[in-house]
Short mmCIF file of C-alpha atoms in Angstrom, two decimals:
data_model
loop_
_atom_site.label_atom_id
_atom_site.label_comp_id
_atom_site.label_asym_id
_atom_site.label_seq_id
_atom_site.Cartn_x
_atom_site.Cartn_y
_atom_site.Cartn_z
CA UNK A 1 0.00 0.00 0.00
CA UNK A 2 1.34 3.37 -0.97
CA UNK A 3 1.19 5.99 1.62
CA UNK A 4 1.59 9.50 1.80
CA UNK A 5 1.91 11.74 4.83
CA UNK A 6 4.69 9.66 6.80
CA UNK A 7 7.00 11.74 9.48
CA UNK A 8 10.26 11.01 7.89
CA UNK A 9 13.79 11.72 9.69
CA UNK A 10 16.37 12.14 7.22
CA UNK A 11 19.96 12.13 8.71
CA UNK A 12 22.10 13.47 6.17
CA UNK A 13 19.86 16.17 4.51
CA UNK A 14 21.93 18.46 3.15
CA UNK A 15 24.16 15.73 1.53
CA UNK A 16 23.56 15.65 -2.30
CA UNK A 17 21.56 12.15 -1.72
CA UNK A 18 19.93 13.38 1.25
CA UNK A 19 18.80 16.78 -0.23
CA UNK A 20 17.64 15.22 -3.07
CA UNK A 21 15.32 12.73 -0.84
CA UNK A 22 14.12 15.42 0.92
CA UNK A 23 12.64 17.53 -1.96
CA UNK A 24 11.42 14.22 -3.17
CA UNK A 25 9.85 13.48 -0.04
CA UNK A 26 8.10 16.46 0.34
CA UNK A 27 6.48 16.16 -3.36
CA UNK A 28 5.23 12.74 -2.71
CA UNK A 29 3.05 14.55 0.40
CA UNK A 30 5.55 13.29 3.70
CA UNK A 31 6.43 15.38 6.01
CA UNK A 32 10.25 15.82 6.62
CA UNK A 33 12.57 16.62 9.69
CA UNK A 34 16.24 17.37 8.83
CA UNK A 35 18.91 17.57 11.44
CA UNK A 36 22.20 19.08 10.09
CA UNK A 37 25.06 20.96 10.91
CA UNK A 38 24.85 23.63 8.00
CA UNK A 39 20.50 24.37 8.19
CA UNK A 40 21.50 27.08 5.32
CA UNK A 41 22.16 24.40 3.08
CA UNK A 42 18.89 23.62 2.87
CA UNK A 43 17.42 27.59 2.38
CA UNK A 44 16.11 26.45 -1.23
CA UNK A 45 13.93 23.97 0.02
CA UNK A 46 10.29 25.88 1.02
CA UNK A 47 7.85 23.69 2.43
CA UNK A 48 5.77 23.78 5.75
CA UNK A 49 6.21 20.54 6.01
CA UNK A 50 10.27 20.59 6.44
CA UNK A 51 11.42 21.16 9.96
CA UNK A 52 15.32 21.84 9.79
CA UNK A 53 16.90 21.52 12.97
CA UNK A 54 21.06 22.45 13.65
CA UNK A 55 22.37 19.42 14.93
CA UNK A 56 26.42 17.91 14.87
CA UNK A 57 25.98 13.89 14.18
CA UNK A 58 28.55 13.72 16.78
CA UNK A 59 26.57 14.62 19.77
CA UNK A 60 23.30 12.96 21.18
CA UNK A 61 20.38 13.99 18.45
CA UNK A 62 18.01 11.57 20.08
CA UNK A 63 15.61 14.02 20.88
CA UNK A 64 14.33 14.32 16.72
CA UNK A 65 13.02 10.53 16.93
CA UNK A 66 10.06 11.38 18.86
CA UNK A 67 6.84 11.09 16.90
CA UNK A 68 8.74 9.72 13.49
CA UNK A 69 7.69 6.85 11.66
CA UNK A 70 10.66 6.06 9.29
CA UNK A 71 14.57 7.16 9.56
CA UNK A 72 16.75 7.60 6.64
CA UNK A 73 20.29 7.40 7.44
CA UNK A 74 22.28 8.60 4.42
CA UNK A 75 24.72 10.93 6.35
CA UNK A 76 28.57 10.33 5.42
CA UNK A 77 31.85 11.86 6.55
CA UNK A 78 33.01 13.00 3.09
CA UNK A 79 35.97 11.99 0.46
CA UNK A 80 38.00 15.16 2.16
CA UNK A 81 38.23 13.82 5.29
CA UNK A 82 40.20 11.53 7.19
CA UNK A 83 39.53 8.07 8.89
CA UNK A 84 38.38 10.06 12.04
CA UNK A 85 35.08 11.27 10.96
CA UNK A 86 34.59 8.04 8.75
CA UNK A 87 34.85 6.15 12.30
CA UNK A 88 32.29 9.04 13.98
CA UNK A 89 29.78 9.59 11.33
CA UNK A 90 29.36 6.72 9.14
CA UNK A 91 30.17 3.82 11.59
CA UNK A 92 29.48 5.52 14.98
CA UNK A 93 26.36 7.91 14.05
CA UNK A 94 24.87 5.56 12.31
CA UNK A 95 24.90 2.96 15.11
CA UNK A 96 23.36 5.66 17.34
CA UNK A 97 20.96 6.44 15.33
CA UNK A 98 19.91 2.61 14.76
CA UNK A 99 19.80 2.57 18.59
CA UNK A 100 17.76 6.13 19.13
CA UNK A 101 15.34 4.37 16.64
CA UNK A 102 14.86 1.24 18.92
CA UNK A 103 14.43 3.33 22.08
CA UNK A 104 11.52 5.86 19.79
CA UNK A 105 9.46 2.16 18.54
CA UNK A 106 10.26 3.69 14.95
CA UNK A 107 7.92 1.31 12.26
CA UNK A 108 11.00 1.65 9.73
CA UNK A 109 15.02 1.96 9.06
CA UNK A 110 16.37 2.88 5.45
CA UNK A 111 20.17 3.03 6.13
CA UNK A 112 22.55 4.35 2.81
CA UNK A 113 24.90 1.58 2.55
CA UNK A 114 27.26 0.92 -0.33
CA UNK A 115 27.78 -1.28 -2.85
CA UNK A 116 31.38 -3.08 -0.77
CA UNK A 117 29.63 -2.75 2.61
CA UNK A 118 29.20 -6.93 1.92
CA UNK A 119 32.38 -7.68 1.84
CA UNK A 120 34.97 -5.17 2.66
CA UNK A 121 37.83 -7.60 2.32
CA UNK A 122 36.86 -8.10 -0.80
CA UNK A 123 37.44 -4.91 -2.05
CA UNK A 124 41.06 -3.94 -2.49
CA UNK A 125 40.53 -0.15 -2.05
CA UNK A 126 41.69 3.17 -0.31
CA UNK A 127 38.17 3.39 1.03
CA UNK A 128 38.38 -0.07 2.95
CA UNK A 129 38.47 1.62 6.07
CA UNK A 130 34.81 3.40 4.98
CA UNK A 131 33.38 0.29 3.71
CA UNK A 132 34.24 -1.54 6.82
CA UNK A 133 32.16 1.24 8.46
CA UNK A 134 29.48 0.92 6.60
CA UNK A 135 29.23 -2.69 7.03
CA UNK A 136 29.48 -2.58 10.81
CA UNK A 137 26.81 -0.35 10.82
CA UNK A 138 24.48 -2.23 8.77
CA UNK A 139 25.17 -5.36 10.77
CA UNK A 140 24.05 -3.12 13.79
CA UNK A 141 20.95 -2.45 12.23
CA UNK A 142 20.26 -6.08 11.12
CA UNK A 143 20.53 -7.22 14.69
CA UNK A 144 18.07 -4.38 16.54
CA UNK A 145 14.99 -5.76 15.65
CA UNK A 146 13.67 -2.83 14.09
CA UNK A 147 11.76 -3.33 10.04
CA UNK A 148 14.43 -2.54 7.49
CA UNK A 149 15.91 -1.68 3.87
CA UNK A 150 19.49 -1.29 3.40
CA UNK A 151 20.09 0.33 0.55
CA UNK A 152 23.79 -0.90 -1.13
CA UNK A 153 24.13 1.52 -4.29
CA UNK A 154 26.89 1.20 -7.12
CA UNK A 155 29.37 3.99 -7.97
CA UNK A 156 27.47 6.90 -7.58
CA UNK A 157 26.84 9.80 -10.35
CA UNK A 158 26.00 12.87 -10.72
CA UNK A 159 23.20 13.03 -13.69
CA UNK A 160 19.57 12.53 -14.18
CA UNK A 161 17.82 9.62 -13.09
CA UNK A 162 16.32 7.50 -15.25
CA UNK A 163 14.28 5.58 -12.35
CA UNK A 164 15.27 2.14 -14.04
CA UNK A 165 17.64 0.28 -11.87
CA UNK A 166 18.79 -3.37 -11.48
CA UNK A 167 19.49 -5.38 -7.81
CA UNK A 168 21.58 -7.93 -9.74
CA UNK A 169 25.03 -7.47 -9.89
CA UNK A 170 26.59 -6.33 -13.43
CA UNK A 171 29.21 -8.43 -14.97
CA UNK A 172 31.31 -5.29 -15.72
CA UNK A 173 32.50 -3.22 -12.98
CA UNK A 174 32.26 -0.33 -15.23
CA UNK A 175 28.19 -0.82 -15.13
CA UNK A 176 27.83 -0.67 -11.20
CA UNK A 177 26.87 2.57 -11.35
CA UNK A 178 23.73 4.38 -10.53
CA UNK A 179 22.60 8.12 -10.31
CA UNK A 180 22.37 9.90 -7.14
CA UNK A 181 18.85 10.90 -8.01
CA UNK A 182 17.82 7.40 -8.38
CA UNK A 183 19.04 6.14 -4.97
CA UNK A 184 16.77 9.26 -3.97
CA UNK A 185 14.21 8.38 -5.32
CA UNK A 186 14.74 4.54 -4.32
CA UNK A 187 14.02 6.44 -0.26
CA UNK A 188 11.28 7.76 -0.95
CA UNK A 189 9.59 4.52 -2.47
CA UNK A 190 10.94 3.00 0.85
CA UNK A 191 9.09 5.14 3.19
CA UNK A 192 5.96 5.31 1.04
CA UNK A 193 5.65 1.95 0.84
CA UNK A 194 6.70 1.10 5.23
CA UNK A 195 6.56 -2.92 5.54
CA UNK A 196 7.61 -4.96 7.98
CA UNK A 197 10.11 -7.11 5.87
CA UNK A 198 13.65 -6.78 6.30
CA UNK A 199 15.93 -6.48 2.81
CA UNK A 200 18.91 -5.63 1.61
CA UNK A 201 18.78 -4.37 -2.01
CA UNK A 202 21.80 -3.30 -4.47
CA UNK A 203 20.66 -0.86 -6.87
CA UNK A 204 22.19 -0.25 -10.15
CA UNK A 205 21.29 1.15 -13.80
CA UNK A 206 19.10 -1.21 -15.10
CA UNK A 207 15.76 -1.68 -16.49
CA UNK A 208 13.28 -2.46 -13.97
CA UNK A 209 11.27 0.97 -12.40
CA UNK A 210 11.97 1.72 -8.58
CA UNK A 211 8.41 1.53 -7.94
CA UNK A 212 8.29 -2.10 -8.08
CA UNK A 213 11.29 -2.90 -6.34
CA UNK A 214 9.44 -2.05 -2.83
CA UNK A 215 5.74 -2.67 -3.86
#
């Protein structure tokens, strides 16, 4: 059943996933809180139903679970910075907000993974040490109990989406790749559709529409 009108908390708002999730959210009739630490970041986005609140991942933020029915956790440290923040925001926010989420009875979880989250020692990378966040945070969020989508998106790019993806893996490395906008609008279908069953879905260009991934 699609539904419109959820209370969605979107860590990560002003990120260029997150912002676009937001504006997406708010078209498809949700309403939207967005704790960040820049609020003017999010200035272009007008909408009575968008609460911004300043708020540094780093510090307790469980007070914006109250009253929310899904979380969206696509917050991330950055390429600029150093293993430090990748350890605070992506492995260590994230778990607290998986655990602020238990303690609030939230109905639904869509954590931003990526696409070597799996596996990290399978991935002979620079960005091991981010991937190994990422998957200690997802296995976090598998073992709390609470309904969930993990979301584990290809390279990422910054052009149109074509709202076509694929969940199977491609044969070329060169074609794990997926839009920005699509993992965007992958959320929303996530929170408009709130179930019960717990998934983890890879997303890449493909040929099948978003919207019936999650019906």
């Amino acid at each position: 059943m699609y539904r419109k009108d959820q209370h969605a908390l979107v860590i990560g708002a002003s990120g260029q996933i997150g912002k676009q999730a937001t504006g997406k959210l708010l078209e498809a009739g949700h309403k939207v809180i967005a704790p960040v630490r820049s609020p003017e970041k999010l200035e272009d986005i007008q909408s009575d139903n968008l609460t911004v609140k300043k708020q540094n991942l780093e510090v307790d933020f469980s007070a914006h679970f109250n009253g929310v029915d899904s979380v969206v956790f696509t917050a991330g440290s950055g390429g600029n910075t150093g293993a430090d923040k990748t350890l605070l925001i992506d492995l260590w926010a994230a778990r607290n907000a998986v655990n602020y989420a238990k303690d609030a009875n939230i109905n639904q979880f869509i954590m931003v993974s990526s696409i070597g989250a799996g596996d990290p020692d399978g991935v002979d990378s620079a960005i091991k040490p981010y991937l190994v966040a990422k998957h200690m945070a997802d296995e976090h969020l598998k073992n709390s109990n609470i309904p969930h989508v993990i979301l584990r998106p290809g390279t990422l790019l910054n052009e149109p989406g074509t709202h076509l993806v694929t969940t199977d893996m491609p044969d070329n490395k060169d074609d794990a790749v997926i839009p920005r906008e699509d993992v965007a609008t992958a959320i929303v279908e996530c929170v408009s559709r709130s179930t019960n069953d717990n998934r983890v879905t890879y997303l890449f260009k493909g040929e099948t529409p978003i919207s019936q991934l999650f019906a």
